[in-house]
Amino acid sequence: MHANLFWIAALLAVVVYCIAQAVRDFRAKRYGWAIAAAASAVVVLTIPWPTHAIKIDLPQR
């Protein structure tokens, strides 16, 4: 469980960094790099979160 929390925190840190870099590049009028950083943040956000699958067997009628 602790390993999952580590990876979630790492992914969130990467997203925050990419967003901050996108804002910084946008303010410096480096629009290409800003778009690349924002796209990187979006890609990292679309990675599925690790979850635990639970199977429930319901009785048949």
PDB file of C-alpha atoms in Angstrom:
ATOM      1  CA  MET A   1       0.000   0.000   0.000  1.00  0.00           C
ATOM      2  CA  HIS A   2       2.826   2.399   0.781  1.00  0.00           C
ATOM      3  CA  ALA A   3       4.344   1.828  -2.655  1.00  0.00           C
ATOM      4  CA  ASN A   4       1.087   2.948  -4.283  1.00  0.00           C
ATOM      5  CA  LEU A   5       1.048   6.133  -2.217  1.00  0.00           C
ATOM      6  CA  PHE A   6       4.635   6.832  -3.243  1.00  0.00           C
ATOM      7  CA  TRP A   7       3.831   6.519  -6.945  1.00  0.00           C
ATOM      8  CA  ILE A   8       0.683   8.624  -6.632  1.00  0.00           C
ATOM      9  CA  ALA A   9       2.673  11.352  -4.861  1.00  0.00           C
ATOM     10  CA  ALA A  10       5.381  11.118  -7.517  1.00  0.00           C
ATOM     11  CA  LEU A  11       2.839  11.483 -10.332  1.00  0.00           C
ATOM     12  CA  LEU A  12       1.228  14.470  -8.635  1.00  0.00           C
ATOM     13  CA  ALA A  13       4.636  16.094  -8.182  1.00  0.00           C
ATOM     14  CA  VAL A  14       5.336  15.655 -11.898  1.00  0.00           C
ATOM     15  CA  VAL A  15       1.960  17.180 -12.791  1.00  0.00           C
ATOM     16  CA  VAL A  16       2.540  20.188 -10.531  1.00  0.00           C
ATOM     17  CA  TYR A  17       6.007  20.688 -12.026  1.00  0.00           C
ATOM     18  CA  CYS A  18       4.696  20.470 -15.593  1.00  0.00           C
ATOM     19  CA  ILE A  19       1.932  22.978 -14.885  1.00  0.00           C
ATOM     20  CA  ALA A  20       4.373  25.373 -13.211  1.00  0.00           C
ATOM     21  CA  GLN A  21       6.759  25.031 -16.140  1.00  0.00           C
ATOM     22  CA  ALA A  22       3.919  25.660 -18.603  1.00  0.00           C
ATOM     23  CA  VAL A  23       2.960  28.869 -16.777  1.00  0.00           C
ATOM     24  CA  ARG A  24       6.584  29.975 -16.641  1.00  0.00           C
ATOM     25  CA  ASP A  25       7.115  29.313 -20.353  1.00  0.00           C
ATOM     26  CA  PHE A  26       3.848  31.026 -21.269  1.00  0.00           C
ATOM     27  CA  ARG A  27       4.855  34.158 -19.359  1.00  0.00           C
ATOM     28  CA  ALA A  28       8.234  34.125 -21.119  1.00  0.00           C
ATOM     29  CA  LYS A  29       6.381  33.876 -24.464  1.00  0.00           C
ATOM     30  CA  ARG A  30       7.828  30.444 -25.246  1.00  0.00           C
ATOM     31  CA  TYR A  31       4.498  29.145 -26.447  1.00  0.00           C
ATOM     32  CA  GLY A  32       5.790  25.902 -27.960  1.00  0.00           C
ATOM     33  CA  TRP A  33       7.416  24.833 -24.706  1.00  0.00           C
ATOM     34  CA  ALA A  34       4.342  25.934 -22.754  1.00  0.00           C
ATOM     35  CA  ILE A  35       2.127  23.728 -24.896  1.00  0.00           C
ATOM     36  CA  ALA A  36       4.566  20.826 -24.520  1.00  0.00           C
ATOM     37  CA  ALA A  37       4.602  21.178 -20.729  1.00  0.00           C
ATOM     38  CA  ALA A  38       0.814  21.453 -20.539  1.00  0.00           C
ATOM     39  CA  ALA A  39       0.426  18.425 -22.806  1.00  0.00           C
ATOM     40  CA  SER A  40       2.819  16.482 -20.580  1.00  0.00           C
ATOM     41  CA  ALA A  41       0.699  17.317 -17.541  1.00  0.00           C
ATOM     42  CA  VAL A  42      -2.428  16.142 -19.345  1.00  0.00           C
ATOM     43  CA  VAL A  43      -0.742  12.893 -20.397  1.00  0.00           C
ATOM     44  CA  VAL A  44       0.386  12.174 -16.836  1.00  0.00           C
ATOM     45  CA  LEU A  45      -3.113  12.928 -15.537  1.00  0.00           C
ATOM     46  CA  THR A  46      -4.619  10.375 -17.941  1.00  0.00           C
ATOM     47  CA  ILE A  47      -2.492   7.537 -16.524  1.00  0.00           C
ATOM     48  CA  PRO A  48      -4.816   5.175 -14.639  1.00  0.00           C
ATOM     49  CA  TRP A  49      -4.535   5.298 -10.840  1.00  0.00           C
ATOM     50  CA  PRO A  50      -3.557   2.062  -9.132  1.00  0.00           C
ATOM     51  CA  THR A  51      -6.606   0.499  -7.543  1.00  0.00           C
ATOM     52  CA  HIS A  52      -7.627  -2.691  -5.826  1.00  0.00           C
ATOM     53  CA  ALA A  53     -10.147  -4.840  -7.652  1.00  0.00           C
ATOM     54  CA  ILE A  54     -12.873  -6.341  -5.515  1.00  0.00           C
ATOM     55  CA  LYS A  55     -14.937  -9.208  -6.844  1.00  0.00           C
ATOM     56  CA  ILE A  56     -18.391  -9.762  -5.381  1.00  0.00           C
ATOM     57  CA  ASP A  57     -20.244 -12.966  -6.202  1.00  0.00           C
ATOM     58  CA  LEU A  58     -23.995 -12.510  -5.965  1.00  0.00           C
ATOM     59  CA  PRO A  59     -26.228 -15.537  -5.416  1.00  0.00           C
ATOM     60  CA  GLN A  60     -28.172 -16.767  -8.417  1.00  0.00           C
ATOM     61  CA  ARG A  61     -31.954 -16.896  -8.274  1.00  0.00           C
TER      62      ARG A  61
END
